[in-house]
Amino acid sequence: MPRVVDHAERRTKFIVASWGVIANEGLNAATLRRVAAAAGVTTGALTHYFTDREALLVEALRAAHFAAGARMLRAAGKLDDDRKRLLAVLEEALPLDNRRLQEWRVWLAFWGEAVGSLALSEENQRRIEEWRDFAETLVLPLVPPGQSTAVVAMSLVALIDGLGVRLALAPAASLASERRDARASIARAVASLGAETTAERKATQNQGGKGV
Amino acid sequence: MPRVVDHAERRTKFIVASWGVIANEGLNAATLRRVAAAAGVTTGALTHYFTDREALLVEALRAAHFAAGARMLRAAGKLDDDRKRLLAVLEEALPLDNRRLQEWRVWLAFWGEAVGSLALSEENQRRIEEWRDFAETLVLPLVPPGQSTAVVAMSLVALIDGLGVRLALAPAASLASERRDARASIARAVASLGAETTAERKATQNQGGKGV
DNA sequence: TTTGTTATATAACAAACGATATGTCAAGGG
DNA sequence: CCCTTGACATATCGTTTGTTATATAACAAA
């Protein structure tokens, strides 16, 4: 009897609409009216699928985390070599295209707001821990015996976060060159990581091969 | 004839009050009424010193940048050794005490809002460039001849930003251990920076003057 | 004391917000 | 054909916001 629609499809439509508003106009601009308008409907439709504004925003953040996590797992699965896999995942994490740039701006907006909101800070903390654990497994076979895997992984994660923030805030004019520098930065970090284990045995190979 | 007050002192009082509100309750909570109450006055006093809410916030951001910059310059001036100076400045940049933690949370809040506001993004961009230029001058004597100074500096700045974000968002329970890891992370980064220049060329043995 | 000027409190107001209630239309089973 | 049910638009309420206007208090000079 009821008029039938795809609930999941509607919800993701609103999620995507809220991503666009947040990334382009900031989290404050993501009002119920504004998000509904961006999705081409009115607030009546939006409140039909999300009880609260906060529920919408938390789900938007969660969905962004999930999408990014899925992409990174896919990037990791393609490669066999440990160092190449690490590099591929780190590159996948950076905002090197517009979709990922939007994602980073969404995260950035939520980070600022996470201070005052318990639900947001918990969701953020969850993502941070997952991302760090994943990085540790990737880094494990590459870390030299004398060093702490946790510290090495934390350093790489922090490097990605810092580069991501920088790219997310970069003006459009300098975005291309900043992206180039960011890729060179993580290439250097991964190369110097190997230099103390494998490359030291092979001696002098990566000096001209990968340096930028 | 006029009733005389110290204008600069009043303005900084409001700036400091807004820092506290932003760091503890988020940027959205930093309304005129809330900031005025945190400063112990009403909105009438606040609007007497700042034309806009935006003017107050921009000045709060600018003042936070200025305070941090002054601290880092002071940290740099104390030391002569290049590597020690770099490490000291990087440690000074991290949120290792409550005052700096508050500062980082203020920045984080503004980063999220900078997307939608031209004035905020410009002020942010200014600070990012100054910080990068400063890092380049510190890194210059330590970077090996084959590598790009800009990339090395960018890597270190990104590392600091990533660690700072992580610490700014860390729950109070794990803050102490996270701070320890962060210090280990930058110590490792600075040490590995020297390892590729002086140590590699001089065979890692005899370094009386400039050793780690 | 008087007077003029500034600092601050108080009050008012329109705009925008989240939330909710109500109305309307579409779709299918009886 | 009717009637139920869900999807959605529209309208409204109470609250909070930034901003502005007005009133009061403080204070220095005349």
Coordinates of C-alpha atoms (C1' of nucleotides) in Angstrom, one line a residue:
Chain A
M1 CA 0.0 0.0 0.0
P2 CA 2.6 2.5 0.9
R3 CA 4.5 4.6 -1.6
V4 CA 7.7 2.7 -1.9
V5 CA 11.2 4.4 -2.0
D6 CA 14.7 3.1 -1.4
H7 CA 15.5 4.3 2.1
A8 CA 19.2 3.7 1.9
E9 CA 19.4 5.6 -1.3
R10 CA 17.6 8.6 0.2
R11 CA 19.8 8.7 3.2
T12 CA 23.0 8.6 1.2
K13 CA 21.5 11.3 -1.0
F14 CA 21.2 13.5 2.1
I15 CA 24.7 12.5 3.3
V16 CA 26.3 13.4 0.0
A17 CA 24.4 16.7 0.0
S18 CA 25.6 17.6 3.4
W19 CA 29.2 16.8 2.4
G20 CA 28.9 19.3 -0.4
V21 CA 27.5 22.0 1.9
I22 CA 30.1 21.4 4.6
A23 CA 33.1 21.3 2.3
N24 CA 32.1 24.4 0.4
E25 CA 30.4 26.6 3.0
G26 CA 31.5 25.2 6.4
L27 CA 29.7 23.2 9.0
N28 CA 27.7 26.1 10.3
A29 CA 26.1 26.5 6.9
A30 CA 25.0 22.9 7.0
T31 CA 21.5 23.8 8.4
L32 CA 18.6 21.5 7.9
R33 CA 17.1 23.9 5.3
R34 CA 20.4 24.3 3.5
V35 CA 21.1 20.6 3.3
A36 CA 17.6 19.8 2.2
A37 CA 17.8 22.5 -0.5
A38 CA 21.1 21.1 -1.7
A39 CA 19.4 17.7 -2.0
G40 CA 16.6 19.3 -3.9
V41 CA 13.9 18.7 -1.3
T42 CA 12.6 20.5 1.8
T43 CA 13.2 20.0 5.5
G44 CA 10.1 17.7 5.7
A45 CA 11.9 15.1 3.7
L46 CA 15.1 15.5 5.7
T47 CA 13.5 15.1 9.1
H48 CA 11.7 12.1 7.8
Y49 CA 15.0 10.2 7.6
F50 CA 17.1 11.8 10.4
T51 CA 15.7 12.4 13.9
D52 CA 18.1 15.2 14.6
R53 CA 20.4 17.6 13.0
E54 CA 23.1 16.0 15.1
A55 CA 22.1 12.5 13.8
L56 CA 22.5 13.7 10.3
L57 CA 26.0 15.2 11.0
V58 CA 27.2 12.2 12.9
E59 CA 26.1 9.9 10.1
A60 CA 27.8 12.2 7.5
L61 CA 31.0 11.9 9.4
R62 CA 30.7 8.2 9.8
A63 CA 30.0 7.7 6.1
A64 CA 33.0 9.8 5.2
H65 CA 35.2 7.6 7.4
F66 CA 33.7 4.5 5.9
A67 CA 34.2 5.6 2.3
A68 CA 37.8 6.5 3.0
G69 CA 38.5 3.3 4.8
A70 CA 37.1 1.2 2.0
R71 CA 39.3 3.0 -0.6
M72 CA 42.4 2.5 1.5
L73 CA 41.7 -1.2 2.0
R74 CA 41.2 -1.5 -1.8
A75 CA 44.5 0.3 -2.4
A76 CA 46.3 -2.0 0.0
G77 CA 44.9 -5.1 -1.6
K78 CA 46.3 -4.4 -5.1
L79 CA 49.9 -4.7 -4.2
D80 CA 52.2 -7.4 -2.8
D81 CA 55.4 -5.5 -2.0
D82 CA 55.3 -4.1 1.5
R83 CA 56.8 -0.8 0.8
K84 CA 54.8 -0.2 -2.4
R85 CA 51.7 -1.1 -0.5
L86 CA 52.4 1.4 2.3
L87 CA 53.1 4.1 -0.2
A88 CA 50.0 3.4 -2.2
V89 CA 47.8 3.6 1.0
L90 CA 49.4 6.8 2.1
E91 CA 48.8 8.4 -1.3
E92 CA 45.3 7.2 -1.2
A93 CA 44.8 8.9 2.1
L94 CA 45.9 12.3 0.8
P95 CA 43.4 14.7 -0.9
L96 CA 44.9 14.4 -4.3
D97 CA 41.7 14.7 -6.2
N98 CA 38.5 16.7 -5.7
R99 CA 36.5 14.0 -4.1
R100 CA 39.2 13.4 -1.4
L101 CA 39.6 17.1 -1.0
Q102 CA 36.0 17.4 -0.1
E103 CA 36.3 14.5 2.3
W104 CA 39.2 16.2 4.1
R105 CA 37.3 19.4 4.4
V106 CA 34.5 17.5 6.0
W107 CA 36.8 16.0 8.5
L108 CA 38.4 19.3 9.2
A109 CA 35.1 20.9 9.9
F110 CA 34.2 18.1 12.3
W111 CA 37.5 18.3 14.1
G112 CA 36.8 21.9 15.0
E113 CA 33.4 21.1 16.3
A114 CA 34.4 17.8 18.0
V115 CA 35.6 19.8 21.0
G116 CA 32.1 20.7 22.1
S117 CA 30.2 17.6 21.0
L118 CA 30.6 14.2 22.7
A119 CA 29.1 12.2 19.8
L120 CA 31.4 13.8 17.3
S121 CA 34.5 13.5 19.3
E122 CA 33.8 9.8 19.9
E123 CA 33.3 9.1 16.2
N124 CA 36.5 11.0 15.5
Q125 CA 38.4 9.0 18.1
R126 CA 37.2 5.8 16.6
R127 CA 38.4 6.8 13.2
I128 CA 41.8 7.9 14.5
E129 CA 42.4 4.6 16.3
E130 CA 41.4 2.5 13.3
W131 CA 43.6 4.5 11.0
R132 CA 46.6 4.2 13.4
D133 CA 46.1 0.4 13.8
F134 CA 45.9 0.0 10.0
A135 CA 49.1 2.0 9.6
E136 CA 50.8 -0.1 12.2
T137 CA 50.1 -3.3 10.3
L138 CA 51.4 -1.8 7.1
V139 CA 54.5 -0.5 8.7
L140 CA 55.3 -3.6 10.7
P141 CA 57.4 -5.5 8.1
L142 CA 59.4 -2.3 7.3
V143 CA 60.3 -1.0 10.7
P144 CA 63.9 -1.7 11.7
P145 CA 64.4 -3.9 14.8
G146 CA 65.7 -1.1 17.0
Q147 CA 62.7 1.2 16.5
S148 CA 59.2 1.3 17.9
T149 CA 56.6 0.3 15.4
A150 CA 54.1 2.5 17.2
V151 CA 56.2 5.6 16.9
V152 CA 57.0 5.0 13.3
A153 CA 53.3 4.5 12.5
M154 CA 52.3 7.5 14.5
S155 CA 54.8 9.6 12.6
L156 CA 53.5 8.5 9.2
V157 CA 49.9 9.0 10.3
A158 CA 50.7 12.5 11.6
L159 CA 52.6 13.3 8.4
I160 CA 49.5 12.4 6.4
D161 CA 47.2 14.4 8.7
G162 CA 49.4 17.4 8.5
L163 CA 49.7 17.2 4.7
G164 CA 46.0 16.7 4.4
V165 CA 45.2 19.7 6.5
R166 CA 47.6 21.8 4.5
L167 CA 46.0 20.7 1.2
A168 CA 42.5 21.0 2.5
L169 CA 43.2 24.7 3.4
A170 CA 45.4 25.5 0.4
P171 CA 44.0 28.2 -2.0
A172 CA 43.0 26.9 -5.4
A173 CA 45.9 28.6 -7.1
S174 CA 48.7 26.8 -5.3
L175 CA 46.8 23.5 -4.9
A176 CA 48.6 21.7 -7.7
S177 CA 52.1 22.5 -6.6
E178 CA 51.2 21.7 -3.0
R179 CA 50.0 18.3 -4.1
R180 CA 53.2 17.6 -5.9
D181 CA 55.2 18.6 -2.8
A182 CA 53.0 16.4 -0.6
R183 CA 53.6 13.3 -2.8
A184 CA 57.3 14.0 -2.7
S185 CA 57.1 14.3 1.1
I186 CA 55.5 10.9 1.7
A187 CA 57.8 9.3 -0.9
R188 CA 60.8 10.6 1.0
A189 CA 59.3 9.3 4.3
V190 CA 58.7 5.8 3.0
A191 CA 62.1 5.7 1.3
S192 CA 63.9 6.7 4.4
L193 CA 62.0 4.1 6.3
G194 CA 63.4 1.3 4.1
A195 CA 66.8 2.9 3.9
E196 CA 67.7 1.6 7.3
T197 CA 66.8 -2.1 6.7
T198 CA 66.6 -3.4 3.1
A199 CA 68.3 -0.6 1.3
E200 CA 71.2 -0.6 3.6
R201 CA 72.0 -4.1 2.5
K202 CA 71.6 -3.3 -1.1
A203 CA 73.7 -0.2 -0.8
T204 CA 73.2 3.1 -2.7
Q205 CA 70.3 1.9 -4.9
N206 CA 67.6 4.2 -3.8
Q207 CA 69.8 7.3 -3.9
G208 CA 69.0 8.2 -7.5
G209 CA 66.0 6.0 -8.0
K210 CA 63.3 7.5 -5.9
G211 CA 64.6 10.8 -4.5
V212 CA 62.8 13.9 -5.7
Chain B
M1 CA 37.1 64.7 30.7
P2 CA 36.5 61.2 29.5
R3 CA 36.5 58.1 31.7
V4 CA 39.9 56.6 31.0
V5 CA 40.5 52.9 30.5
D6 CA 43.3 50.9 28.9
H7 CA 41.9 50.0 25.6
A8 CA 44.6 47.5 24.7
E9 CA 44.2 45.7 28.0
R10 CA 40.4 45.5 27.5
R11 CA 40.8 44.1 24.0
T12 CA 43.2 41.4 25.1
K13 CA 40.9 40.5 28.0
F14 CA 38.2 39.8 25.4
I15 CA 40.6 37.9 23.2
V16 CA 41.7 35.6 26.1
A17 CA 38.1 35.1 27.1
S18 CA 37.2 34.0 23.5
W19 CA 40.1 31.6 23.5
G20 CA 38.8 29.9 26.6
V21 CA 35.3 29.6 25.2
I22 CA 36.5 28.3 21.8
A23 CA 38.9 25.8 23.2
N24 CA 36.4 24.4 25.8
E25 CA 33.1 24.6 24.0
G26 CA 33.8 25.1 20.3
L27 CA 33.6 28.0 18.0
N28 CA 29.9 27.9 17.7
A29 CA 29.6 28.5 21.4
A30 CA 31.7 31.7 21.1
T31 CA 28.7 34.0 20.8
L32 CA 28.9 37.6 21.8
R33 CA 26.9 37.0 25.0
R34 CA 29.0 33.9 25.9
V35 CA 32.3 35.6 25.4
A36 CA 31.2 38.7 27.2
A37 CA 30.0 36.6 30.1
A38 CA 33.3 34.8 30.2
A39 CA 35.1 38.1 30.4
G40 CA 32.7 39.2 33.2
V41 CA 30.9 41.9 31.3
T42 CA 27.9 42.1 28.9
T43 CA 27.6 42.5 25.2
G44 CA 27.6 46.2 25.4
A45 CA 31.2 46.3 26.5
L46 CA 32.2 43.8 23.9
T47 CA 30.6 45.6 21.0
H48 CA 32.3 48.8 22.2
Y49 CA 35.7 47.3 21.3
F50 CA 34.9 45.1 18.3
T51 CA 32.7 46.2 15.5
D52 CA 31.7 42.7 14.5
R53 CA 31.7 39.2 15.8
E54 CA 33.9 38.4 12.8
A55 CA 36.3 41.1 13.8
L56 CA 36.6 39.6 17.3
L57 CA 37.2 36.1 15.9
V58 CA 39.8 37.2 13.4
E59 CA 41.7 39.1 16.0
A60 CA 41.5 36.2 18.4
L61 CA 43.0 34.0 15.7
R62 CA 45.7 36.6 14.8
A63 CA 46.6 37.0 18.5
A64 CA 47.0 33.2 18.9
H65 CA 49.3 33.1 15.9
F66 CA 51.3 36.0 17.2
A67 CA 51.7 34.5 20.7
A68 CA 52.8 31.2 19.3
G69 CA 55.3 32.8 16.9
A70 CA 56.9 34.8 19.7
R71 CA 57.3 31.7 21.8
M72 CA 58.9 29.8 18.9
L73 CA 61.3 32.7 18.1
R74 CA 62.3 32.8 21.8
A75 CA 62.9 29.1 21.8
A76 CA 65.1 29.3 18.7
G77 CA 67.2 32.2 20.1
K78 CA 68.3 30.2 23.2
L79 CA 70.4 27.6 21.3
D80 CA 73.4 27.7 19.0
D81 CA 73.5 24.1 17.7
D82 CA 71.5 23.8 14.6
R83 CA 69.9 20.5 15.3
K84 CA 69.1 21.3 18.9
R85 CA 67.6 24.5 17.9
L86 CA 65.3 22.8 15.4
L87 CA 64.3 20.2 17.9
A88 CA 63.6 22.9 20.5
V89 CA 61.4 24.9 18.1
L90 CA 59.4 21.8 17.0
E91 CA 58.8 20.9 20.7
E92 CA 57.7 24.4 21.4
A93 CA 55.2 24.1 18.6
L94 CA 53.5 21.0 20.0
P95 CA 50.7 21.2 22.5
L96 CA 52.7 19.8 25.4
D97 CA 51.1 22.0 28.1
N98 CA 47.6 23.2 28.7
R99 CA 48.2 26.7 27.3
R100 CA 49.5 25.3 24.0
L101 CA 46.7 22.8 24.0
Q102 CA 44.2 25.6 24.2
E103 CA 46.0 27.3 21.4
W104 CA 45.8 24.3 19.2
R105 CA 42.1 23.8 19.8
V106 CA 41.6 27.4 18.8
W107 CA 43.4 26.8 15.5
L108 CA 41.5 23.6 14.9
A109 CA 38.2 25.4 15.4
F110 CA 39.2 28.1 13.0
W111 CA 40.5 25.7 10.3
G112 CA 37.1 24.1 10.1
E113 CA 35.4 27.5 9.7
A114 CA 38.0 28.9 7.4
V115 CA 36.4 27.1 4.5
G116 CA 33.4 29.4 4.5
S117 CA 35.1 32.6 5.5
L118 CA 37.5 34.7 3.4
A119 CA 39.0 36.6 6.3
L120 CA 39.7 33.5 8.3
S121 CA 41.2 31.6 5.5
E122 CA 43.5 34.5 4.6
E123 CA 44.7 34.8 8.2
N124 CA 45.2 31.1 8.3
Q125 CA 47.2 31.1 5.0
R126 CA 49.4 33.9 6.3
R127 CA 50.3 31.9 9.4
I128 CA 50.9 28.7 7.4
E129 CA 53.4 30.5 5.1
E130 CA 55.3 32.2 8.0
W131 CA 55.6 28.9 9.8
R132 CA 56.8 27.1 6.7
D133 CA 59.4 29.8 5.9
F134 CA 60.6 29.7 9.5
A135 CA 61.0 26.0 9.3
E136 CA 62.9 26.3 6.1
T137 CA 65.5 28.5 7.7
L138 CA 65.9 26.2 10.6
V139 CA 66.2 23.1 8.4
L140 CA 68.5 24.7 5.8
P141 CA 71.9 23.8 7.5
L142 CA 70.8 20.3 8.2
V143 CA 69.4 19.1 4.9
P144 CA 71.6 16.9 2.8
P145 CA 72.8 18.3 -0.6
G146 CA 70.7 15.9 -2.7
Q147 CA 67.4 16.7 -1.1
S148 CA 65.0 19.6 -1.4
T149 CA 64.9 21.9 1.5
A150 CA 61.3 22.8 0.8
V151 CA 60.2 19.2 0.9
V152 CA 62.1 18.5 4.1
A153 CA 60.7 21.6 5.8
M154 CA 57.2 20.7 4.6
S155 CA 57.5 17.2 6.0
L156 CA 58.5 18.5 9.4
V157 CA 55.8 21.1 9.4
A158 CA 53.2 18.6 8.4
L159 CA 54.4 16.2 11.1
I160 CA 54.0 18.9 13.7
D161 CA 50.5 19.8 12.4
G162 CA 49.5 16.1 12.4
L163 CA 50.8 15.5 15.9
G164 CA 49.2 18.7 17.1
V165 CA 45.8 17.8 15.7
R166 CA 46.1 14.4 17.3
L167 CA 47.0 15.8 20.7
A168 CA 44.3 18.5 20.4
L169 CA 41.7 15.9 19.9
A170 CA 43.0 13.3 22.3
P171 CA 40.8 12.4 25.3
A172 CA 42.2 13.5 28.6
A173 CA 42.9 10.0 29.7
S174 CA 45.4 9.2 27.0
L175 CA 46.8 12.7 26.7
A176 CA 50.0 12.0 28.7
S177 CA 51.1 9.0 26.7
E178 CA 50.2 10.6 23.4
R179 CA 52.4 13.5 24.4
R180 CA 55.3 11.1 25.1
D181 CA 54.9 9.4 21.7
A182 CA 54.7 12.7 19.9
R183 CA 58.0 13.8 21.4
A184 CA 59.6 10.5 20.4
S185 CA 58.2 11.0 16.9
I186 CA 59.8 14.4 16.4
A187 CA 63.0 13.3 18.0
R188 CA 63.2 10.5 15.5
A189 CA 62.5 12.8 12.6
V190 CA 65.2 15.2 13.6
A191 CA 67.7 12.5 14.3
S192 CA 67.1 10.8 11.0
L193 CA 67.5 14.1 9.3
G194 CA 71.1 14.4 10.6
A195 CA 71.8 10.7 9.9
E196 CA 71.8 11.2 6.2
T197 CA 74.2 14.0 6.0
T198 CA 77.0 14.1 8.6
A199 CA 76.8 10.5 9.7
E200 CA 76.6 9.0 6.3
R201 CA 79.5 10.9 4.9
K202 CA 81.8 10.7 7.9
A203 CA 81.1 7.1 8.6
T204 CA 79.2 7.6 11.8
Q205 CA 82.1 7.4 14.2
N206 CA 83.9 10.5 15.3
Q207 CA 81.8 13.6 15.7
G208 CA 83.0 15.7 18.6
G209 CA 81.6 19.1 17.7
K210 CA 78.1 18.6 16.3
G211 CA 77.0 15.2 17.4
V212 CA 73.5 14.2 18.4
Chain C
dT1 C1' 29.6 71.2 41.6
dT2 C1' 28.7 71.2 37.1
dT3 C1' 29.5 69.5 32.6
dG4 C1' 31.0 66.8 28.8
dT5 C1' 32.6 62.4 27.4
dT6 C1' 33.3 57.7 27.5
dA7 C1' 32.4 52.9 29.4
dT8 C1' 29.2 49.7 30.1
dA9 C1' 24.5 47.8 31.1
dT10 C1' 20.0 47.0 29.5
dA11 C1' 16.7 46.5 26.2
dA12 C1' 14.7 45.8 21.7
dC13 C1' 14.4 43.7 17.2
dA14 C1' 14.6 41.2 13.0
dA15 C1' 16.5 37.1 11.1
dA16 C1' 17.5 32.4 11.2
dC17 C1' 17.5 28.3 13.5
dG18 C1' 15.8 23.4 15.1
dA19 C1' 11.9 21.1 15.9
dT20 C1' 7.2 19.8 15.3
dA21 C1' 2.6 19.6 13.6
dT22 C1' -0.5 19.5 9.9
dG23 C1' -1.8 19.1 5.3
dT24 C1' -1.4 16.8 0.6
dC25 C1' -0.3 13.6 -2.8
dA26 C1' 1.1 9.0 -4.6
dA27 C1' 0.9 4.1 -4.7
dG28 C1' -0.9 -0.1 -4.3
dG29 C1' -4.1 -4.0 -1.9
dG30 C1' -8.8 -4.9 -0.8
Chain D
dC1 C1' -13.2 2.3 -6.5
dC2 C1' -12.0 3.1 -1.9
dC3 C1' -8.9 3.4 1.7
dT4 C1' -4.7 2.9 4.1
dT5 C1' 0.0 4.0 4.6
dG6 C1' 4.2 6.2 3.8
dA7 C1' 6.7 10.3 1.5
dC8 C1' 7.0 14.8 1.5
dA9 C1' 5.7 20.0 1.5
dT10 C1' 4.2 23.7 4.1
dA11 C1' 3.3 26.3 8.2
dT12 C1' 4.3 27.5 12.8
dC13 C1' 6.5 27.8 17.5
dG14 C1' 9.9 29.0 20.7
dT15 C1' 14.7 30.1 21.1
dT16 C1' 18.9 32.1 20.1
dT17 C1' 21.7 34.9 17.4
dG18 C1' 24.1 39.4 15.9
dT19 C1' 23.2 44.0 15.8
dT20 C1' 21.6 48.4 17.2
dA21 C1' 19.5 51.8 20.1
dT22 C1' 18.9 53.7 24.6
dA23 C1' 19.8 54.5 29.4
dT24 C1' 22.9 54.8 33.3
dA25 C1' 27.2 55.1 35.7
dA26 C1' 32.0 56.7 36.1
dC27 C1' 35.2 60.1 35.8
dA28 C1' 38.2 64.1 34.5
dA29 C1' 38.3 68.8 33.8
dA30 C1' 36.3 73.4 34.3

